[in-house]
Amino acid sequence: MLIDFEMNFNKTMKEKLKAMLETGVHFGHQVRRWNAKMAPYIYEEKNGIHILDIVQTVDELEKARIAFKKAKNVVFVGTRPQIAPVIKNIAEECNAHYVNTRWVGGLLTNWSTISACIQNLNDLDKLLEQDPKTTGLTKKELVQKEKEMERKDKFFGGVRQLSSLPDLVVIVGQPHERNAVLECQKLNIPTITLLDSNCDPSYTTYGIPANDDSTRSVEFILKQLVS
Amino acid sequence: MSFAHRVSTQFASTTTRSISKNTATKKSTLSSSSRKSVGVRAVITEPVASAENKAAYDDFSGMLGDYLVDYKVGDKIMGKVSAMNTKGAYVDIGGKAPALCPTVECSLASVRNAAAVFDEGQEYEFEIVKGDDGEGSMTLSVRKIQLEAAWERCRQAQADDLALSSEVLSVNRGGILVEVENLRGFIPQSHLGPRLALGDRDELVGQTLPVKFIEVDEEKNRLVASHRLATDLVSGEGLDVGDVVTGIVQAVKPYGAFVDVGGQSGLLHISQISHERIVAVENVLSPGDELKVLILSKDKERGRLSLSTKKLEPNHGDMLRNPSLVYEKAEEMGKLFRERVAAAEAAAEGGSPTDEVVASSDE
């Protein structure tokens, strides 16, 4: 399966390029929807859409990989419904944190409050694991707690174990995740971003030119990143 | 690499965007980094390649051609279903983003969700309904393809005179509505088989009937079928002009009576019942009556029979006064009729010379 393609091990450039073409990494958006700053990363225009320069992708991916290996606390961010499951799977596989439903405003910049929320969620988890009789709560209260837990789980489920600000944030779908991008900028947290032709490369530390709309493409790049 | 990168390779360094006075603190304010306008309009240029990269770029451009897709509205393509949700099915067609096949467009028959029709990971044929909406995703449809195929099957069935199975949807004044090949069709009252017309029509809803097509017009969206044609195994064979047969009256109309003979329905016109003038058909005949009739003519294409009891009357007016006498003499009268017809034909043939010429030139 293409997804198991190991970029690093003894693959020729041609094979790497082929693998990326197969998964559709090279597709950009329509020409008129580009961000002019992406000009260096765009190879050409064909049939009204921009083609990303995936020869550069190979190098950028390698740099990002090295950075990823060094980092300890990593958060994957991708909230669009199509790629949400991919984000979750990848993050769980490498024991990282993730945000795949709405990025709660202030998750990083308002860390003191958010960490309290996360703590609350963990406490609720423990509470609901207990035998109902030992909790000392009525049935109704327990149901309320459950609802609370579900709601918090929806937003913070992926960052349950996050105890301090992350070292690295991986963002998929930069125009959509504006809040996350700006928070990382404010706090000088390095980011790895999949840059589509409508993204802004100046808002990221490690930009990987790649198609961020297709599940296959995102899965491929992220798998290479974490391997 | 000799490309204009705006990224730095140090792990913990700050990004180029933030300008802070004190780099030691984590929380540096984001300066009002109003977007510096790009002085020179950015243009995409050919990447400046070093020696080792040149080979890579050659490979790239060589292979790129195979992976570009250019789909237009109306194209029929194969696609793999990757995910399904309430909106529909997401199909991977090799483009930038997966295309969506909305639930309503997943099948000709109405389905509640896409999962009923598709299996995840399987390939199916789709038609592109809407093109690139700016984000790279298109809208697909299976329904359109199925619609065309269904009409084609109906046309074929009409051409080959095949009977297809249909399900009765509802009953109305002129006939009944059926669903055949997932299309809505209409069977006129006159084209219902004999066993059905007498029974309670409302009970028909939900039943399966074999039908043959009379009219298949896709543009006008007209689909007219006939149950009678499908059930008449003989389709008029065995019943020749001049035959005397027993029939049961099905329906009585102001202009005559519909009589079922040997599975076929024929019209016994008011003028053909008796030599004497009949004011109202219902005075003479009523549904369920059994009588002997003579077949006057056959219209095979329309499946119509013209019947007569007038010719069977030994004396004029017997149908009204003495029907049983008519029935007894029916066979004889029928025979007489046939002889008269044969004689008339022979006379016509033997008569004019032109007829002879025509007759001889025909094989």
Coordinates of C-alpha atoms in Angstrom, one line a residue:
Chain A
M1 CA 0.0 0.0 0.0
L2 CA 1.2 3.4 -0.9
I3 CA 0.6 4.7 2.6
D4 CA 3.3 2.4 3.9
F5 CA 5.8 3.9 1.6
E6 CA 9.0 4.7 3.5
M7 CA 10.5 7.8 2.1
N8 CA 13.7 7.6 4.0
F9 CA 14.9 4.1 3.2
N10 CA 16.7 3.7 0.0
K11 CA 14.2 5.1 -2.3
T12 CA 15.3 6.9 -5.4
M13 CA 14.0 10.4 -6.0
K14 CA 12.0 9.1 -8.9
E15 CA 10.2 6.6 -6.7
K16 CA 9.5 9.2 -4.1
L17 CA 8.1 11.6 -6.7
K18 CA 6.0 8.8 -8.2
A19 CA 4.5 7.9 -4.8
M20 CA 3.6 11.5 -4.2
L21 CA 2.0 11.9 -7.6
E22 CA 0.0 8.8 -7.0
T23 CA -1.5 10.2 -3.8
G24 CA -2.2 13.6 -5.3
V25 CA 0.2 15.6 -3.3
H26 CA 1.0 17.9 -6.2
F27 CA -2.5 19.3 -6.7
G28 CA -3.0 23.0 -5.8
H29 CA -6.1 25.1 -5.9
Q30 CA -7.5 27.0 -8.8
V31 CA -5.2 29.6 -10.1
R32 CA -7.2 32.6 -9.0
R33 CA -7.3 31.4 -5.4
W34 CA -3.6 31.4 -4.8
N35 CA -1.6 33.2 -2.3
A36 CA 1.2 35.0 -4.2
K37 CA 3.7 34.2 -1.5
M38 CA 3.5 30.6 -2.6
A39 CA 5.1 31.4 -5.9
P40 CA 8.4 29.8 -5.1
Y41 CA 6.7 26.6 -4.3
I42 CA 4.6 26.3 -7.3
Y43 CA 5.9 24.5 -10.3
E44 CA 3.5 25.5 -13.0
E45 CA -0.1 26.1 -13.9
K46 CA -2.0 23.4 -15.8
N47 CA -5.7 23.3 -16.7
G48 CA -6.5 26.3 -14.5
I49 CA -4.9 24.8 -11.3
H50 CA -1.5 25.3 -9.8
I51 CA 0.8 22.3 -9.5
L52 CA 3.0 22.3 -6.4
D53 CA 6.7 21.7 -6.7
I54 CA 7.0 18.3 -5.1
V55 CA 10.7 18.1 -5.6
Q56 CA 10.9 20.8 -2.9
T57 CA 8.5 18.8 -0.9
V58 CA 10.9 16.0 -0.5
D59 CA 13.5 18.3 1.1
E60 CA 11.1 20.2 3.2
L61 CA 9.6 17.0 4.5
E62 CA 13.0 15.8 5.5
K63 CA 13.7 19.0 7.5
A64 CA 10.3 18.8 9.2
R65 CA 10.9 15.1 10.1
I66 CA 14.1 16.0 11.9
A67 CA 12.4 18.7 13.8
F68 CA 9.6 16.3 14.7
K69 CA 11.9 13.8 16.1
K70 CA 13.5 16.3 18.4
A71 CA 10.2 17.6 19.8
K72 CA 8.6 16.1 22.8
N73 CA 5.2 17.7 23.1
V74 CA 3.5 17.8 19.7
V75 CA 0.0 18.8 18.8
F76 CA -1.6 17.9 15.5
V77 CA -4.3 20.4 14.3
G78 CA -6.8 19.7 11.6
T79 CA -10.5 20.3 12.1
R80 CA -12.1 20.0 8.7
P81 CA -14.5 17.0 8.7
Q82 CA -12.7 15.2 6.0
I83 CA -9.3 15.1 7.6
A84 CA -10.3 15.0 11.2
P85 CA -10.2 11.2 11.4
V86 CA -6.7 11.2 9.7
I87 CA -5.4 13.6 12.3
K88 CA -6.7 11.5 15.2
N89 CA -5.3 8.3 13.8
I90 CA -1.8 9.7 13.1
A91 CA -1.6 11.4 16.5
E92 CA -2.7 8.3 18.4
E93 CA -0.2 6.2 16.6
C94 CA 2.7 8.3 17.7
N95 CA 1.4 9.2 21.1
A96 CA 1.0 12.8 20.3
H97 CA -1.8 15.3 21.1
Y98 CA -4.3 16.5 18.6
V99 CA -7.2 18.9 18.0
N100 CA -9.6 17.7 15.4
T101 CA -12.8 19.4 16.3
R102 CA -13.1 23.1 16.8
W103 CA -9.9 24.7 18.0
V104 CA -10.9 26.4 21.2
G105 CA -9.8 30.0 21.1
G106 CA -7.0 30.7 23.6
L107 CA -6.0 27.0 23.8
L108 CA -2.4 28.1 24.0
T109 CA -2.5 31.8 24.7
N110 CA -5.0 31.3 27.6
W111 CA -3.2 28.2 28.8
S112 CA -3.8 28.8 32.4
T113 CA -7.6 28.6 32.0
I114 CA -7.5 25.8 29.5
S115 CA -5.2 23.6 31.5
A116 CA -7.8 23.9 34.3
C117 CA -10.4 22.7 31.9
I118 CA -8.3 19.7 30.9
Q119 CA -7.7 18.9 34.5
N120 CA -11.4 19.0 35.0
L121 CA -11.9 16.6 32.1
N122 CA -9.4 14.2 33.6
D123 CA -11.1 14.4 36.9
L124 CA -14.4 13.7 35.3
D125 CA -12.9 10.7 33.6
K126 CA -11.8 9.3 37.0
L127 CA -15.1 10.0 38.5
L128 CA -17.1 8.2 35.9
E129 CA -14.9 5.2 36.0
Q130 CA -15.8 4.7 39.6
D131 CA -18.5 2.5 40.8
P132 CA -21.6 4.8 40.8
K133 CA -22.4 4.0 44.4
T134 CA -19.1 5.2 45.7
T135 CA -19.2 8.6 44.1
G136 CA -21.8 9.9 46.5
L137 CA -23.8 11.5 43.6
T138 CA -27.3 11.0 42.6
K139 CA -28.2 9.4 39.3
K140 CA -29.2 12.8 37.9
E141 CA -26.0 14.4 39.0
L142 CA -24.1 11.5 37.4
V143 CA -25.9 12.0 34.1
Q144 CA -25.1 15.7 34.2
K145 CA -21.4 14.9 34.9
E146 CA -21.5 12.5 31.9
K147 CA -22.8 15.2 29.7
E148 CA -20.2 17.6 30.9
M149 CA -17.5 15.0 30.2
E150 CA -18.8 14.4 26.7
R151 CA -18.8 18.0 25.9
K152 CA -15.3 18.5 27.2
D153 CA -14.1 15.4 25.5
K154 CA -15.3 16.7 22.2
F155 CA -13.0 19.7 22.4
F156 CA -10.2 18.6 24.6
G157 CA -10.2 14.8 24.0
G158 CA -7.0 14.9 22.0
V159 CA -5.1 17.0 24.5
R160 CA -6.0 15.2 27.7
Q161 CA -2.4 14.5 28.4
L162 CA -1.0 17.9 27.5
S163 CA 0.5 19.3 30.7
S164 CA 2.3 22.3 29.3
L165 CA 2.6 24.3 26.1
P166 CA 3.7 22.1 23.2
D167 CA 7.1 22.2 21.6
L168 CA 5.8 21.8 18.1
V169 CA 2.4 22.2 16.4
V170 CA 1.6 20.5 13.1
I171 CA -1.1 22.3 11.2
V172 CA -3.1 20.8 8.3
G173 CA -5.3 23.3 6.4
Q174 CA -3.8 26.6 7.3
P175 CA -6.5 29.0 6.0
H176 CA -9.1 27.0 8.0
E177 CA -7.0 26.9 11.3
R178 CA -6.4 30.6 11.5
N179 CA -6.8 30.8 15.2
A180 CA -4.2 28.0 15.8
V181 CA -1.8 29.6 13.4
L182 CA -1.9 33.0 15.1
E183 CA -1.7 31.6 18.6
C184 CA 1.5 29.8 17.7
Q185 CA 2.9 33.0 16.2
K186 CA 2.1 34.9 19.3
L187 CA 3.9 32.4 21.5
N188 CA 6.7 31.7 19.1
I189 CA 5.9 28.0 19.0
P190 CA 7.4 26.4 16.0
T191 CA 5.0 25.0 13.5
I192 CA 5.0 22.5 10.6
T193 CA 2.4 23.3 8.0
L194 CA 1.1 21.6 4.9
L195 CA 1.2 24.5 2.5
D196 CA -1.4 24.4 -0.3
S197 CA -1.3 27.0 -3.0
N198 CA -3.6 29.3 -1.0
C199 CA -1.6 29.2 2.2
D200 CA 0.9 31.8 3.6
P201 CA 4.4 30.3 4.1
S202 CA 5.5 33.2 6.2
Y203 CA 3.3 32.1 9.1
T204 CA 5.1 28.8 9.6
T205 CA 8.5 27.5 10.6
Y206 CA 8.6 24.4 8.5
G207 CA 6.4 24.6 5.4
I208 CA 5.8 21.5 3.3
P209 CA 4.2 22.2 0.0
A210 CA 1.5 19.6 -0.4
N211 CA -2.2 19.2 -1.2
D212 CA -4.2 19.6 2.1
D213 CA -7.6 18.8 0.7
S214 CA -7.4 15.2 -0.1
T215 CA -7.4 12.6 2.6
R216 CA -4.9 10.4 0.8
S217 CA -2.4 13.2 0.4
V218 CA -2.6 14.4 4.0
E219 CA -2.3 10.8 5.3
F220 CA 0.7 10.2 3.1
I221 CA 2.6 13.3 4.2
L222 CA 1.8 12.9 7.8
K223 CA 2.8 9.3 7.8
Q224 CA 6.2 10.2 6.3
L225 CA 6.5 13.0 8.9
V226 CA 6.1 10.8 11.9
S227 CA 8.0 7.8 10.6
Chain B
M1 CA 19.2 24.4 -2.4
S2 CA 18.9 27.5 -4.3
F3 CA 15.3 28.4 -3.7
A4 CA 13.9 31.4 -2.0
H5 CA 13.0 29.8 1.3
R6 CA 11.6 31.9 4.0
V7 CA 12.0 29.2 6.6
S8 CA 14.8 28.8 9.0
T9 CA 16.3 25.5 9.7
Q10 CA 17.0 26.0 13.4
F11 CA 14.6 24.2 15.6
A12 CA 13.9 26.7 18.3
S13 CA 14.3 29.9 16.4
T14 CA 11.6 32.4 16.0
T15 CA 9.6 32.7 12.9
T16 CA 10.3 35.5 10.5
R17 CA 7.0 37.1 11.2
S18 CA 7.2 38.1 14.8
I19 CA 9.2 41.1 15.7
S20 CA 9.9 41.2 19.4
K21 CA 11.9 43.4 21.6
N22 CA 12.8 40.8 24.1
T23 CA 13.4 37.4 22.6
A24 CA 14.0 35.8 25.9
T25 CA 10.4 35.9 27.0
K26 CA 8.0 33.4 25.5
K27 CA 5.2 35.8 25.2
S28 CA 6.3 38.3 22.7
T29 CA 3.8 40.5 21.2
L30 CA 2.9 40.2 17.7
S31 CA 3.8 43.5 16.2
S32 CA 1.1 45.0 14.2
S33 CA 2.5 43.1 11.4
S34 CA 0.4 44.6 8.8
R35 CA 1.0 42.6 5.7
K36 CA 3.9 44.1 3.9
S37 CA 2.7 44.6 0.4
V38 CA 4.6 42.6 -2.0
G39 CA 6.5 45.2 -4.0
V40 CA 7.0 43.2 -7.0
R41 CA 4.1 41.1 -8.3
A42 CA 5.0 37.5 -7.7
V43 CA 5.4 35.5 -10.7
I44 CA 5.9 31.8 -11.0
T45 CA 9.2 31.2 -12.7
E46 CA 11.0 28.0 -13.6
P47 CA 12.9 26.8 -10.6
V48 CA 16.6 27.4 -10.7
A49 CA 17.9 23.9 -10.6
S50 CA 21.3 22.7 -9.6
A51 CA 22.8 19.7 -11.3
E52 CA 21.4 17.0 -9.0
N53 CA 18.0 18.5 -9.1
K54 CA 17.8 18.7 -12.8
A55 CA 17.4 15.0 -13.0
A56 CA 14.6 15.2 -10.4
Y57 CA 12.8 17.9 -12.4
D58 CA 13.1 15.9 -15.6
D59 CA 11.5 12.9 -13.9
F60 CA 8.9 15.1 -12.3
S61 CA 7.8 16.8 -15.5
G62 CA 7.9 13.4 -17.3
M63 CA 5.6 11.7 -14.9
L64 CA 3.4 14.7 -14.2
G65 CA 1.5 14.2 -17.4
D66 CA 0.1 10.9 -16.2
Y67 CA -1.4 12.3 -13.1
L68 CA -3.2 15.4 -14.2
V69 CA -6.9 15.1 -14.5
D70 CA -9.2 17.3 -16.4
Y71 CA -12.8 16.5 -15.8
K72 CA -15.7 18.3 -17.3
V73 CA -19.4 18.3 -16.5
G74 CA -21.0 15.4 -18.2
D75 CA -17.9 13.1 -18.1
K76 CA -18.5 9.5 -16.9
I77 CA -15.7 8.3 -14.7
M78 CA -14.9 5.4 -12.4
G79 CA -14.3 6.4 -8.8
K80 CA -13.6 4.7 -5.5
V81 CA -15.9 5.4 -2.5
S82 CA -13.7 6.5 0.4
A83 CA -16.1 7.7 3.0
M84 CA -19.8 8.0 3.5
N85 CA -21.9 10.2 5.8
T86 CA -25.3 11.8 6.0
K87 CA -24.6 14.1 3.1
G88 CA -23.7 11.4 0.7
A89 CA -20.6 9.5 -0.4
Y90 CA -17.1 10.9 -0.9
V91 CA -15.5 9.5 -4.0
D92 CA -11.9 9.6 -4.9
I93 CA -11.6 10.3 -8.6
G94 CA -7.9 11.2 -8.7
G95 CA -8.3 14.9 -8.5
K96 CA -7.4 17.4 -5.8
A97 CA -10.1 16.6 -3.3
P98 CA -12.6 13.8 -3.2
A99 CA -15.9 14.5 -5.0
L100 CA -19.3 14.2 -3.3
C101 CA -22.1 12.1 -4.5
P102 CA -25.2 13.5 -2.6
T103 CA -27.6 10.9 -1.1
V104 CA -30.4 11.8 -3.5
E105 CA -28.1 11.2 -6.5
C106 CA -26.9 7.8 -5.3
S107 CA -29.6 5.8 -6.9
L108 CA -32.7 6.0 -9.1
A109 CA -34.7 4.4 -6.4
S110 CA -35.0 6.6 -3.4
V111 CA -32.6 5.6 -0.6
R112 CA -32.2 6.9 2.9
N113 CA -28.4 6.9 2.9
A114 CA -25.5 6.2 0.7
A115 CA -24.4 3.2 2.6
A116 CA -27.4 1.3 1.3
V117 CA -26.1 1.5 -2.3
F118 CA -22.3 1.7 -2.0
D119 CA -19.6 -0.3 -0.3
E120 CA -16.7 1.5 1.1
G121 CA -13.6 1.0 -1.0
Q122 CA -15.4 -0.2 -4.1
E123 CA -15.3 1.4 -7.5
Y124 CA -18.4 2.5 -9.2
E125 CA -19.3 4.5 -12.3
F126 CA -20.3 8.2 -11.8
E127 CA -21.3 11.1 -13.9
I128 CA -20.0 14.6 -13.1
V129 CA -22.9 16.9 -12.5
K130 CA -21.1 20.0 -11.1
G131 CA -17.6 21.1 -11.8
D132 CA -14.9 22.4 -9.6
D133 CA -16.5 24.7 -7.0
G134 CA -13.3 26.5 -6.3
E135 CA -12.1 24.2 -3.7
G136 CA -11.4 21.3 -6.0
S137 CA -14.4 19.2 -5.1
M138 CA -17.1 18.3 -7.6
T139 CA -20.5 16.8 -7.4
L140 CA -21.2 13.4 -8.9
S141 CA -24.3 11.4 -9.7
V142 CA -25.1 7.8 -10.2
R143 CA -28.8 8.5 -10.7
K144 CA -28.3 10.1 -14.1
I145 CA -26.5 7.2 -15.5
Q146 CA -29.1 4.8 -14.2
L147 CA -31.9 6.9 -15.5
E148 CA -30.5 6.7 -19.0
A149 CA -29.9 3.0 -18.7
A150 CA -33.5 2.5 -17.5
W151 CA -35.0 4.3 -20.4
E152 CA -32.7 2.4 -22.8
R153 CA -34.0 -0.9 -21.3
C154 CA -37.6 0.2 -21.8
R155 CA -36.9 1.1 -25.4
Q156 CA -35.2 -2.3 -25.9
A157 CA -38.1 -4.1 -24.3
Q158 CA -40.5 -2.2 -26.6
A159 CA -38.5 -3.0 -29.7
D160 CA -38.1 -6.7 -28.8
D161 CA -41.7 -7.0 -27.6
L162 CA -40.5 -8.2 -24.2
A163 CA -42.6 -8.2 -21.0
L164 CA -41.1 -6.7 -17.9
S165 CA -42.3 -6.9 -14.4
S166 CA -43.8 -3.9 -12.7
E167 CA -45.2 -3.0 -9.3
V168 CA -48.5 -1.2 -9.0
L169 CA -48.2 2.2 -7.2
S170 CA -51.7 3.7 -7.3
V171 CA -55.0 3.6 -9.1
N172 CA -56.7 6.6 -10.7
R173 CA -59.6 7.3 -13.0
G174 CA -58.0 6.5 -16.3
G175 CA -56.0 3.5 -15.2
I176 CA -53.2 2.6 -12.9
L177 CA -49.7 3.9 -12.2
V178 CA -46.9 1.4 -12.0
E179 CA -43.2 1.4 -11.4
V180 CA -41.1 -0.5 -13.9
E181 CA -37.3 -0.3 -14.0
N182 CA -37.5 2.4 -11.3
L183 CA -39.5 4.6 -13.8
R184 CA -43.1 5.6 -13.4
G185 CA -45.4 4.3 -16.1
F186 CA -49.1 4.3 -16.8
I187 CA -51.4 1.5 -17.8
P188 CA -54.7 2.7 -19.3
Q189 CA -57.9 1.1 -18.1
S190 CA -58.4 -0.6 -21.4
H191 CA -55.1 -2.3 -21.3
L192 CA -55.6 -4.1 -18.1
G193 CA -56.0 -7.8 -18.3
P194 CA -59.4 -9.4 -18.1
R195 CA -59.1 -10.8 -14.6
L196 CA -58.1 -7.5 -13.2
A197 CA -60.7 -5.1 -14.6
L198 CA -63.6 -6.8 -12.9
G199 CA -62.0 -7.1 -9.5
D200 CA -61.6 -4.3 -7.0
R201 CA -58.9 -2.1 -8.4
D202 CA -57.7 -0.7 -5.1
E203 CA -56.5 -4.1 -4.1
L204 CA -54.1 -4.0 -6.9
V205 CA -51.7 -1.6 -5.2
G206 CA -48.5 -3.3 -4.3
Q207 CA -49.0 -6.2 -6.7
T208 CA -46.6 -7.3 -9.4
L209 CA -47.8 -7.3 -12.9
P210 CA -46.1 -8.2 -16.2
V211 CA -46.3 -5.4 -18.7
K212 CA -45.3 -4.7 -22.3
F213 CA -44.6 -1.2 -23.5
I214 CA -46.8 0.7 -25.8
E215 CA -45.1 4.1 -25.7
V216 CA -41.6 4.9 -24.6
D217 CA -40.8 8.6 -25.0
E218 CA -37.9 9.9 -22.8
E219 CA -38.1 13.5 -23.8
K220 CA -41.8 13.8 -23.0
N221 CA -41.3 11.6 -20.0
R222 CA -44.1 9.3 -21.2
L223 CA -44.1 5.7 -20.4
V224 CA -47.3 3.9 -21.3
A225 CA -47.6 0.1 -20.8
S226 CA -50.1 -2.6 -21.2
H227 CA -50.8 -5.5 -19.0
R228 CA -53.1 -7.1 -21.4
L229 CA -50.5 -7.4 -24.1
A230 CA -48.2 -9.1 -21.7
T231 CA -50.7 -11.6 -20.4
D232 CA -52.1 -12.6 -23.8
L233 CA -49.9 -15.5 -24.5
V234 CA -51.7 -16.2 -27.7
S235 CA -51.9 -12.6 -28.5
G236 CA -54.8 -13.2 -30.8
E237 CA -53.6 -16.4 -32.4
G238 CA -56.2 -19.1 -32.4
L239 CA -58.8 -16.4 -32.8
D240 CA -59.3 -15.7 -36.5
V241 CA -61.8 -13.5 -38.3
G242 CA -65.0 -15.4 -38.6
D243 CA -64.6 -17.5 -35.5
V244 CA -67.5 -18.0 -33.2
V245 CA -66.4 -17.9 -29.6
T246 CA -67.9 -17.7 -26.1
G247 CA -67.3 -14.6 -24.2
I248 CA -68.2 -12.9 -20.9
V249 CA -69.3 -9.3 -20.8
Q250 CA -66.8 -7.3 -18.9
A251 CA -68.1 -3.8 -19.1
V252 CA -71.1 -2.0 -20.6
K253 CA -70.6 1.4 -22.2
P254 CA -73.0 3.7 -24.1
Y255 CA -71.4 2.7 -27.4
G256 CA -71.3 -1.0 -26.8
A257 CA -70.0 -3.7 -24.6
F258 CA -66.5 -5.0 -23.8
V259 CA -66.5 -8.8 -24.0
D260 CA -63.6 -11.0 -22.9
V261 CA -63.0 -13.8 -25.4
G262 CA -60.3 -16.3 -24.8
G263 CA -58.3 -13.9 -22.7
Q264 CA -58.6 -11.0 -25.2
S265 CA -61.0 -8.1 -24.8
G266 CA -63.1 -7.2 -27.8
L267 CA -65.6 -4.5 -28.5
L268 CA -69.2 -5.4 -29.3
H269 CA -70.4 -2.2 -30.8
I270 CA -74.0 -1.2 -30.3
S271 CA -74.6 -1.4 -34.0
Q272 CA -73.3 -4.9 -34.2
I273 CA -75.5 -6.4 -31.5
S274 CA -78.7 -6.8 -33.5
H275 CA -80.3 -5.9 -36.7
E276 CA -83.0 -4.1 -34.8
R277 CA -82.3 -0.7 -33.3
I278 CA -81.1 -0.8 -29.7
V279 CA -81.7 2.2 -27.6
A280 CA -79.5 1.3 -24.6
V281 CA -76.9 -1.5 -24.4
E282 CA -77.6 -2.0 -20.7
N283 CA -81.1 -3.2 -21.5
V284 CA -79.7 -6.0 -23.5
L285 CA -76.5 -6.9 -21.9
S286 CA -75.0 -6.7 -18.4
P287 CA -71.6 -7.5 -17.0
G288 CA -71.1 -11.1 -16.4
D289 CA -73.4 -12.3 -19.2
E290 CA -72.2 -15.2 -21.2
L291 CA -72.8 -15.0 -24.9
K292 CA -71.5 -16.2 -28.3
V293 CA -69.9 -13.7 -30.5
L294 CA -68.5 -13.6 -34.0
I295 CA -65.1 -12.1 -34.6
L296 CA -65.4 -9.4 -37.3
S297 CA -61.9 -8.2 -37.4
K298 CA -58.7 -8.1 -35.6
D299 CA -56.2 -5.3 -35.0
K300 CA -53.1 -7.1 -33.9
E301 CA -51.0 -4.0 -33.3
R302 CA -53.4 -2.4 -31.0
G303 CA -54.6 -5.7 -29.7
R304 CA -58.2 -5.0 -30.5
L305 CA -61.0 -7.3 -31.6
S306 CA -64.2 -6.2 -33.2
L307 CA -67.1 -8.5 -32.3
S308 CA -70.6 -9.0 -33.6
T309 CA -73.7 -10.9 -32.7
K310 CA -75.7 -9.3 -35.4
K311 CA -74.3 -11.6 -38.0
L312 CA -75.4 -14.6 -35.9
E313 CA -79.0 -13.8 -35.9
P314 CA -81.0 -16.2 -38.0
N315 CA -83.8 -13.7 -38.1
H316 CA -83.5 -10.1 -37.5
G317 CA -84.1 -9.1 -34.0
D318 CA -83.5 -12.5 -32.4
M319 CA -80.9 -11.1 -30.1
L320 CA -83.5 -9.1 -28.3
R321 CA -86.3 -11.5 -28.4
N322 CA -84.8 -14.9 -28.3
P323 CA -81.1 -14.8 -27.3
S324 CA -80.9 -18.6 -26.7
L325 CA -82.0 -19.3 -30.2
V326 CA -79.1 -17.1 -31.4
Y327 CA -76.7 -19.1 -29.4
E328 CA -77.9 -22.4 -30.7
K329 CA -77.7 -21.3 -34.2
A330 CA -74.4 -19.4 -33.6
E331 CA -72.2 -22.0 -35.1
E332 CA -74.2 -22.3 -38.3
M333 CA -74.5 -18.6 -38.7
G334 CA -70.8 -18.3 -38.2
K335 CA -70.2 -20.8 -40.9
L336 CA -72.5 -19.0 -43.2
F337 CA -70.6 -15.8 -42.5
R338 CA -67.3 -17.3 -43.3
E339 CA -68.6 -18.7 -46.6
R340 CA -70.0 -15.4 -47.6
V341 CA -66.7 -13.7 -46.8
A342 CA -64.8 -16.3 -48.8
A343 CA -67.1 -15.9 -51.8
A344 CA -66.8 -12.2 -51.7
E345 CA -63.0 -12.4 -51.6
A346 CA -63.0 -14.9 -54.5
A347 CA -65.2 -12.6 -56.5
A348 CA -63.0 -9.7 -55.9
E349 CA -59.9 -11.7 -56.9
G350 CA -61.4 -13.3 -60.0
G351 CA -63.0 -10.0 -61.1
S352 CA -60.9 -7.1 -62.4
P353 CA -57.9 -7.7 -64.5
T354 CA -55.8 -5.3 -62.6
D355 CA -56.3 -7.4 -59.6
E356 CA -54.9 -10.3 -61.5
V357 CA -51.9 -8.4 -62.5
V358 CA -51.3 -7.3 -59.0
A359 CA -51.8 -10.8 -57.7
S360 CA -49.4 -12.3 -60.2
S361 CA -46.7 -9.7 -59.6
D362 CA -46.8 -10.4 -56.0
E363 CA -44.8 -13.5 -55.0

